[in-house]
Short mmCIF file of N, CA and C and ligand atoms in Angstrom, two decimals:
data_model
loop_
_atom_site.label_atom_id
_atom_site.label_comp_id
_atom_site.label_asym_id
_atom_site.label_seq_id
_atom_site.Cartn_x
_atom_site.Cartn_y
_atom_site.Cartn_z
N MET A 48 3.64 -8.35 61.31
CA MET A 48 3.97 -6.98 61.02
C MET A 48 5.48 -6.58 61.12
N ILE A 49 6.11 -5.69 59.93
CA ILE A 49 7.25 -5.77 60.26
C ILE A 49 7.64 -4.21 60.77
N SER A 50 8.54 -4.01 61.98
CA SER A 50 8.88 -3.13 62.77
C SER A 50 10.22 -2.59 61.78
N ASP A 51 10.59 -1.45 62.59
CA ASP A 51 11.55 -0.60 61.61
C ASP A 51 12.99 -1.35 61.68
N ASP A 52 12.93 -1.79 63.25
CA ASP A 52 14.11 -2.89 63.60
C ASP A 52 14.76 -3.69 62.72
N ASP A 53 13.60 -4.63 62.13
CA ASP A 53 13.97 -5.82 61.27
C ASP A 53 13.73 -5.63 59.84
N ASP A 54 13.84 -4.14 59.26
CA ASP A 54 13.51 -3.82 57.81
C ASP A 54 14.08 -4.81 56.89
N ARG A 55 15.72 -5.25 57.38
CA ARG A 55 16.51 -5.44 56.29
C ARG A 55 16.13 -7.16 56.14
N ARG A 56 15.97 -7.93 57.11
CA ARG A 56 15.67 -9.41 57.19
C ARG A 56 14.59 -9.59 55.96
N PRO A 57 14.81 -10.63 55.48
CA PRO A 57 13.93 -11.11 54.19
C PRO A 57 12.36 -11.47 54.60
N LEU A 58 11.53 -11.24 54.19
CA LEU A 58 9.90 -11.47 54.30
C LEU A 58 9.72 -12.78 54.63
N THR A 59 8.95 -12.91 55.25
CA THR A 59 8.58 -14.77 55.37
C THR A 59 7.66 -14.67 54.22
N GLU A 60 7.20 -15.83 54.17
CA GLU A 60 5.76 -16.49 52.85
C GLU A 60 4.70 -15.80 53.50
N GLY A 61 4.29 -15.71 54.51
CA GLY A 61 3.05 -15.60 55.08
C GLY A 61 3.27 -13.86 54.83
N GLU A 62 4.58 -13.14 55.07
CA GLU A 62 4.46 -11.79 55.14
C GLU A 62 4.27 -11.24 53.26
N LEU A 63 5.14 -12.02 52.81
CA LEU A 63 4.89 -11.92 51.09
C LEU A 63 3.56 -12.06 50.76
N GLU A 64 2.82 -13.25 51.04
CA GLU A 64 1.43 -13.46 50.68
C GLU A 64 0.66 -12.23 51.15
N GLN A 65 0.71 -11.53 52.33
CA GLN A 65 -0.20 -10.57 52.88
C GLN A 65 0.23 -9.38 51.92
N PHE A 66 1.42 -9.00 51.65
CA PHE A 66 1.79 -8.11 50.83
C PHE A 66 1.14 -8.17 49.47
N ARG A 67 1.45 -9.33 48.85
CA ARG A 67 0.66 -9.73 47.51
C ARG A 67 -0.72 -9.49 47.39
N GLN A 68 -1.40 -9.99 48.45
CA GLN A 68 -2.89 -9.75 48.78
C GLN A 68 -3.41 -8.39 48.99
N ALA A 69 -2.64 -7.50 49.59
CA ALA A 69 -2.53 -5.81 49.68
C ALA A 69 -2.77 -5.28 48.17
N GLU A 70 -1.75 -5.88 48.02
CA GLU A 70 -1.53 -4.88 46.70
C GLU A 70 -2.53 -5.25 45.60
N HIS A 71 -2.56 -6.65 45.40
CA HIS A 71 -3.90 -7.09 44.60
C HIS A 71 -5.65 -6.52 44.77
N LYS A 72 -5.66 -6.18 46.03
CA LYS A 72 -6.75 -5.31 46.43
C LYS A 72 -6.62 -4.06 46.09
N ALA A 73 -5.75 -3.17 46.14
CA ALA A 73 -5.44 -1.89 46.17
C ALA A 73 -5.52 -1.88 44.44
N ALA A 74 -5.10 -2.72 43.57
CA ALA A 74 -4.99 -2.67 42.37
C ALA A 74 -6.35 -2.99 41.73
N ASP A 75 -7.21 -3.79 42.39
CA ASP A 75 -8.26 -3.86 42.08
C ASP A 75 -9.55 -2.51 42.25
N GLU A 76 -9.10 -2.11 43.52
CA GLU A 76 -9.76 -1.00 43.92
C GLU A 76 -9.41 0.00 42.99
N PHE A 77 -8.20 0.06 42.38
CA PHE A 77 -7.82 1.30 41.73
C PHE A 77 -8.55 1.20 40.45
N MET A 78 -8.39 0.28 39.56
CA MET A 78 -9.47 -0.04 38.50
C MET A 78 -10.88 -0.12 38.46
N ARG A 79 -11.61 -0.34 39.74
CA ARG A 79 -12.76 -0.07 39.99
C ARG A 79 -13.12 1.54 39.96
N ARG A 80 -12.50 2.19 40.47
CA ARG A 80 -12.70 3.48 40.63
C ARG A 80 -12.39 4.36 39.38
N ARG A 81 -11.54 3.72 38.59
CA ARG A 81 -11.05 4.14 37.40
C ARG A 81 -11.87 4.01 36.28
N GLN A 82 -12.84 3.03 36.31
CA GLN A 82 -13.51 2.30 35.14
C GLN A 82 -14.49 3.62 34.57
N PRO A 83 -15.22 4.29 35.23
CA PRO A 83 -16.04 5.32 34.67
C PRO A 83 -15.18 6.11 33.59
N GLN A 84 -14.09 6.53 33.76
CA GLN A 84 -13.11 7.13 33.10
C GLN A 84 -12.87 6.52 31.80
N THR A 85 -12.14 4.82 31.90
CA THR A 85 -11.94 4.25 30.87
C THR A 85 -12.85 4.03 29.90
N ASP A 86 -14.21 4.11 30.61
CA ASP A 86 -15.13 3.78 29.44
C ASP A 86 -15.46 5.21 28.63
N ALA A 87 -15.14 6.06 29.18
CA ALA A 87 -15.24 7.55 28.72
C ALA A 87 -14.29 7.80 27.62
N GLU A 88 -12.93 7.11 27.89
CA GLU A 88 -11.99 7.34 27.38
C GLU A 88 -12.21 6.17 26.02
N GLU A 89 -12.86 5.13 25.77
CA GLU A 89 -12.77 4.40 24.91
C GLU A 89 -14.13 4.76 24.03
N ARG A 90 -15.23 5.32 24.79
CA ARG A 90 -16.22 6.14 24.12
C ARG A 90 -15.70 6.94 22.99
N ALA A 91 -14.73 8.00 23.65
CA ALA A 91 -14.37 8.96 22.89
C ALA A 91 -13.24 8.33 21.52
N VAL A 92 -12.59 7.65 21.66
CA VAL A 92 -11.80 6.67 20.91
C VAL A 92 -12.71 6.38 20.05
N ARG A 93 -13.84 5.39 20.15
CA ARG A 93 -14.45 4.71 19.42
C ARG A 93 -15.45 5.55 18.26
N GLU A 94 -15.97 7.14 18.91
CA GLU A 94 -16.45 7.81 18.42
C GLU A 94 -15.57 8.72 17.14
N LEU A 95 -14.16 8.65 17.53
CA LEU A 95 -13.04 9.22 16.45
C LEU A 95 -12.67 8.39 15.66
N GLY A 96 -12.38 6.66 16.23
CA GLY A 96 -12.09 6.04 15.09
C GLY A 96 -12.87 5.74 14.09
N GLU A 97 -14.36 5.55 14.32
CA GLU A 97 -15.42 5.54 13.61
C GLU A 97 -15.75 6.38 12.40
N ALA A 98 -15.04 7.75 13.02
CA ALA A 98 -14.97 9.16 12.20
C ALA A 98 -14.20 9.28 11.09
N ILE A 99 -12.66 9.01 11.94
CA ILE A 99 -11.58 8.89 10.69
C ILE A 99 -11.06 7.64 10.43
N GLY A 100 -11.19 6.78 11.36
CA GLY A 100 -10.56 5.37 10.78
C GLY A 100 -9.43 5.01 12.19
N TYR A 101 -9.43 3.88 12.80
CA TYR A 101 -8.76 3.37 14.12
C TYR A 101 -7.00 3.57 13.75
N GLY A 102 -7.02 3.28 12.42
CA GLY A 102 -5.50 3.59 11.84
C GLY A 102 -4.80 4.76 11.98
N ARG A 103 -5.90 5.65 11.47
CA ARG A 103 -5.40 7.22 11.06
C ARG A 103 -5.17 7.66 12.76
N ILE A 104 -6.05 7.05 13.78
CA ILE A 104 -5.88 7.68 15.08
C ILE A 104 -4.31 7.06 15.63
N MET A 105 -4.09 5.88 15.35
CA MET A 105 -2.55 5.28 15.58
C MET A 105 -1.79 6.16 15.00
N GLN A 106 -1.75 6.57 13.66
CA GLN A 106 -0.70 7.19 12.70
C GLN A 106 -0.59 8.60 13.27
N ALA A 107 -1.66 8.99 13.87
CA ALA A 107 -1.71 10.38 14.67
C ALA A 107 -1.14 10.42 15.66
N ALA A 108 -1.32 9.62 16.52
CA ALA A 108 -0.95 9.73 17.74
C ALA A 108 0.52 9.63 17.82
N GLU A 109 1.11 8.22 16.98
CA GLU A 109 2.55 8.31 17.06
C GLU A 109 3.24 9.39 16.79
N LYS A 110 2.82 10.14 15.69
CA LYS A 110 3.23 11.55 14.87
C LYS A 110 3.45 12.49 16.06
N LEU A 111 2.12 12.93 16.71
CA LEU A 111 2.25 14.01 17.87
C LEU A 111 2.93 13.51 19.00
N TRP A 112 2.76 12.22 19.17
CA TRP A 112 3.46 11.98 20.62
C TRP A 112 5.17 12.23 20.25
N ARG A 113 5.30 11.63 18.90
CA ARG A 113 6.93 11.89 18.79
C ARG A 113 7.50 13.18 18.78
N LYS A 114 6.71 14.34 18.22
CA LYS A 114 6.72 15.68 18.52
C LYS A 114 6.89 16.09 19.85
N SER A 115 6.07 15.33 20.37
CA SER A 115 6.00 15.79 22.13
C SER A 115 7.47 15.52 22.65
N ASN A 116 7.62 14.07 22.31
CA ASN A 116 9.27 13.43 23.04
C ASN A 116 10.48 14.55 22.50
N GLU A 117 10.12 14.62 21.09
CA GLU A 117 11.50 15.73 20.67
C GLU A 117 11.55 17.12 21.37
N ALA A 118 10.26 17.23 21.59
CA ALA A 118 10.31 18.47 22.59
C ALA A 118 10.87 18.62 24.01
N GLN A 119 10.74 17.30 24.38
CA GLN A 119 10.88 16.93 25.59
C GLN A 119 12.50 16.14 25.69
N GLY A 120 13.17 16.46 24.48
CA GLY A 120 14.09 15.52 24.50
C GLY A 120 14.35 14.20 24.98
N THR A 121 13.33 13.70 24.70
CA THR A 121 12.82 12.04 24.86
C THR A 121 12.64 11.09 23.51
N ALA A 122 13.38 11.70 22.20
CA ALA A 122 12.80 11.18 21.02
C ALA A 122 13.45 9.86 21.09
N GLY A 123 11.94 8.92 20.23
CA GLY A 123 12.35 7.67 20.38
C GLY A 123 11.58 6.78 21.21
N SER A 124 11.06 7.40 22.41
CA SER A 124 10.33 6.95 23.56
C SER A 124 8.75 6.82 23.10
N GLU A 125 8.50 7.03 22.22
CA GLU A 125 6.77 6.82 21.66
C GLU A 125 6.54 5.61 20.90
N LEU A 126 5.52 4.89 20.99
CA LEU A 126 5.41 3.77 20.33
C LEU A 126 4.83 3.81 18.84
N ALA A 127 5.47 2.86 18.06
CA ALA A 127 5.70 3.01 16.60
C ALA A 127 4.19 2.48 16.31
N VAL A 128 3.57 2.66 15.27
CA VAL A 128 2.43 1.86 14.50
C VAL A 128 3.00 1.05 13.74
N GLY A 129 2.77 -0.31 13.59
CA GLY A 129 3.20 -1.00 12.63
C GLY A 129 2.49 -1.50 11.60
N PRO A 130 2.59 -2.28 10.49
CA PRO A 130 1.74 -2.74 9.58
C PRO A 130 0.37 -3.45 9.86
N CYS A 131 -0.61 -3.40 9.13
CA CYS A 131 -1.67 -4.36 9.88
C CYS A 131 -1.23 -5.84 9.85
N ALA A 132 -1.90 -6.32 10.88
CA ALA A 132 -1.84 -7.77 11.50
C ALA A 132 -1.78 -8.76 10.46
N ALA A 133 -2.64 -8.18 9.62
CA ALA A 133 -2.58 -9.22 8.26
C ALA A 133 -1.70 -9.49 7.44
N ALA A 134 -1.09 -8.38 7.26
CA ALA A 134 0.17 -8.61 6.42
C ALA A 134 1.35 -9.15 6.97
N LEU A 135 1.30 -9.44 8.27
CA LEU A 135 2.25 -9.98 8.94
C LEU A 135 2.36 -11.57 9.12
N VAL A 136 3.67 -11.95 9.05
CA VAL A 136 4.15 -13.44 9.14
C VAL A 136 4.69 -13.91 10.43
N PRO A 137 4.75 -15.43 10.90
CA PRO A 137 5.37 -15.72 12.05
C PRO A 137 6.98 -15.09 11.84
N CYS A 138 7.50 -14.85 12.79
CA CYS A 138 8.67 -14.16 12.80
C CYS A 138 9.68 -15.61 12.94
N PRO A 139 10.67 -15.76 11.89
CA PRO A 139 11.26 -16.93 12.01
C PRO A 139 12.36 -17.10 12.79
N HIS A 140 13.03 -16.10 13.39
CA HIS A 140 14.11 -15.89 14.47
C HIS A 140 13.36 -16.64 15.53
N CYS A 141 12.06 -16.25 16.03
CA CYS A 141 11.43 -17.01 17.32
C CYS A 141 11.32 -18.17 17.07
N ASP A 142 11.09 -18.58 15.50
CA ASP A 142 10.75 -19.82 15.30
C ASP A 142 11.95 -20.87 15.79
N VAL A 143 13.07 -20.10 15.32
CA VAL A 143 14.35 -21.28 15.84
C VAL A 143 14.73 -21.64 17.09
N GLY A 144 13.90 -20.66 17.89
CA GLY A 144 14.47 -20.87 19.40
C GLY A 144 15.24 -19.91 19.41
N LEU A 145 14.92 -19.35 21.10
CA LEU A 145 15.69 -18.27 21.44
C LEU A 145 16.26 -18.78 22.90
N ASP A 146 17.42 -18.53 23.45
CA ASP A 146 17.93 -19.11 24.76
C ASP A 146 17.02 -18.71 25.77
N GLU A 147 17.43 -18.88 26.71
CA GLU A 147 16.23 -18.62 28.07
C GLU A 147 16.61 -17.24 28.26
N GLY A 148 15.58 -16.56 28.51
CA GLY A 148 16.01 -14.91 28.80
C GLY A 148 15.63 -14.26 27.83
N GLU A 149 16.07 -14.68 26.46
CA GLU A 149 16.60 -13.82 25.30
C GLU A 149 15.17 -13.48 24.78
N SER A 150 15.00 -12.34 24.28
CA SER A 150 14.13 -11.73 23.80
C SER A 150 14.44 -11.26 22.09
N CYS A 151 13.70 -11.80 21.22
CA CYS A 151 13.86 -11.47 20.08
C CYS A 151 13.90 -9.97 19.32
N ALA A 152 15.49 -9.82 18.58
CA ALA A 152 15.97 -8.71 18.18
C ALA A 152 15.27 -8.06 17.02
N TRP A 153 14.64 -9.13 16.20
CA TRP A 153 13.80 -8.87 14.85
C TRP A 153 12.42 -8.40 15.29
N CYS A 154 11.75 -9.06 16.08
CA CYS A 154 10.41 -8.63 16.38
C CYS A 154 10.21 -7.89 17.52
N CYS A 155 11.10 -8.14 18.38
CA CYS A 155 10.72 -7.42 19.88
C CYS A 155 9.92 -8.45 20.58
N GLY A 156 9.59 -9.55 20.54
CA GLY A 156 8.87 -10.75 20.94
C GLY A 156 7.44 -10.51 20.92
N ALA A 157 7.11 -9.66 19.52
CA ALA A 157 5.80 -9.77 19.10
C ALA A 157 5.67 -11.13 18.62
N GLY A 158 6.52 -11.94 18.07
CA GLY A 158 6.38 -12.86 16.76
C GLY A 158 5.86 -12.76 15.70
N ARG A 159 5.70 -11.78 15.09
CA ARG A 159 5.55 -11.56 13.82
C ARG A 159 6.28 -10.38 13.21
N VAL A 160 6.30 -10.62 11.85
CA VAL A 160 6.93 -9.61 11.01
C VAL A 160 6.83 -9.29 10.05
N THR A 161 7.28 -8.12 9.12
CA THR A 161 6.87 -8.55 7.58
C THR A 161 7.33 -9.53 7.02
N ARG A 162 6.55 -9.75 5.94
CA ARG A 162 7.31 -10.96 4.61
C ARG A 162 8.96 -10.53 4.61
N ARG A 163 9.02 -9.02 4.04
CA ARG A 163 10.44 -8.44 4.07
C ARG A 163 11.23 -8.66 4.82
N VAL A 164 11.14 -8.58 6.19
CA VAL A 164 11.96 -8.88 7.30
C VAL A 164 11.97 -10.14 7.46
N ALA A 165 10.98 -10.93 7.38
CA ALA A 165 11.33 -12.59 7.20
C ALA A 165 12.30 -13.00 6.22
N LYS A 166 12.37 -12.31 5.20
CA LYS A 166 13.01 -12.80 4.30
C LYS A 166 14.60 -12.26 4.26
N ALA A 167 14.65 -10.87 5.22
CA ALA A 167 16.06 -10.29 5.70
C ALA A 167 16.57 -11.72 6.67
N ILE A 168 15.88 -12.03 7.65
CA ILE A 168 16.36 -12.94 9.17
C ILE A 168 16.86 -14.16 8.21
N ARG A 169 16.07 -14.72 7.30
CA ARG A 169 16.17 -16.09 6.69
C ARG A 169 17.89 -15.81 5.96
N ASP A 170 17.97 -14.73 5.02
CA ASP A 170 18.96 -14.33 4.69
C ASP A 170 20.47 -14.22 5.37
N VAL A 171 20.10 -13.45 6.60
CA VAL A 171 21.18 -13.43 7.64
C VAL A 171 21.75 -14.85 8.24
N GLY A 172 20.54 -15.86 7.96
CA GLY A 172 21.06 -17.08 8.71
C GLY A 172 21.64 -17.71 8.00
N ARG A 173 22.22 -17.55 6.62
CA ARG A 173 22.74 -18.29 5.56
C ARG A 173 24.28 -18.48 6.10
ZN1 LIG B 894 10.86 -12.69 16.84
#
């Protein structure tokens, strides 16, 4: 147990492990208690997706989220919907190898880009 007197000392391996186990147990309990809500949310999305299309849900969510963010002064923090996965190709920039800890500026780590972006990456590399 850590007292107030020694709260600046590094944790021991045993204390770290104890903390990790407690954190893991709390996360598991949170997910277990939340599961009914998760199931209900997914049923609602499935029902709407089957009715109007899952892509339409994502487009509408992006549009509405963007409007909400603009109203709150946080424009650009919404997720963007990309093209269909089948229309993407492996990111050439990721394929040439990134430095340790570097994330790909072209695909943001997704590892896939459109054919047009792949061509642009290759053209820039020349
Ligand atoms: Zn990439």
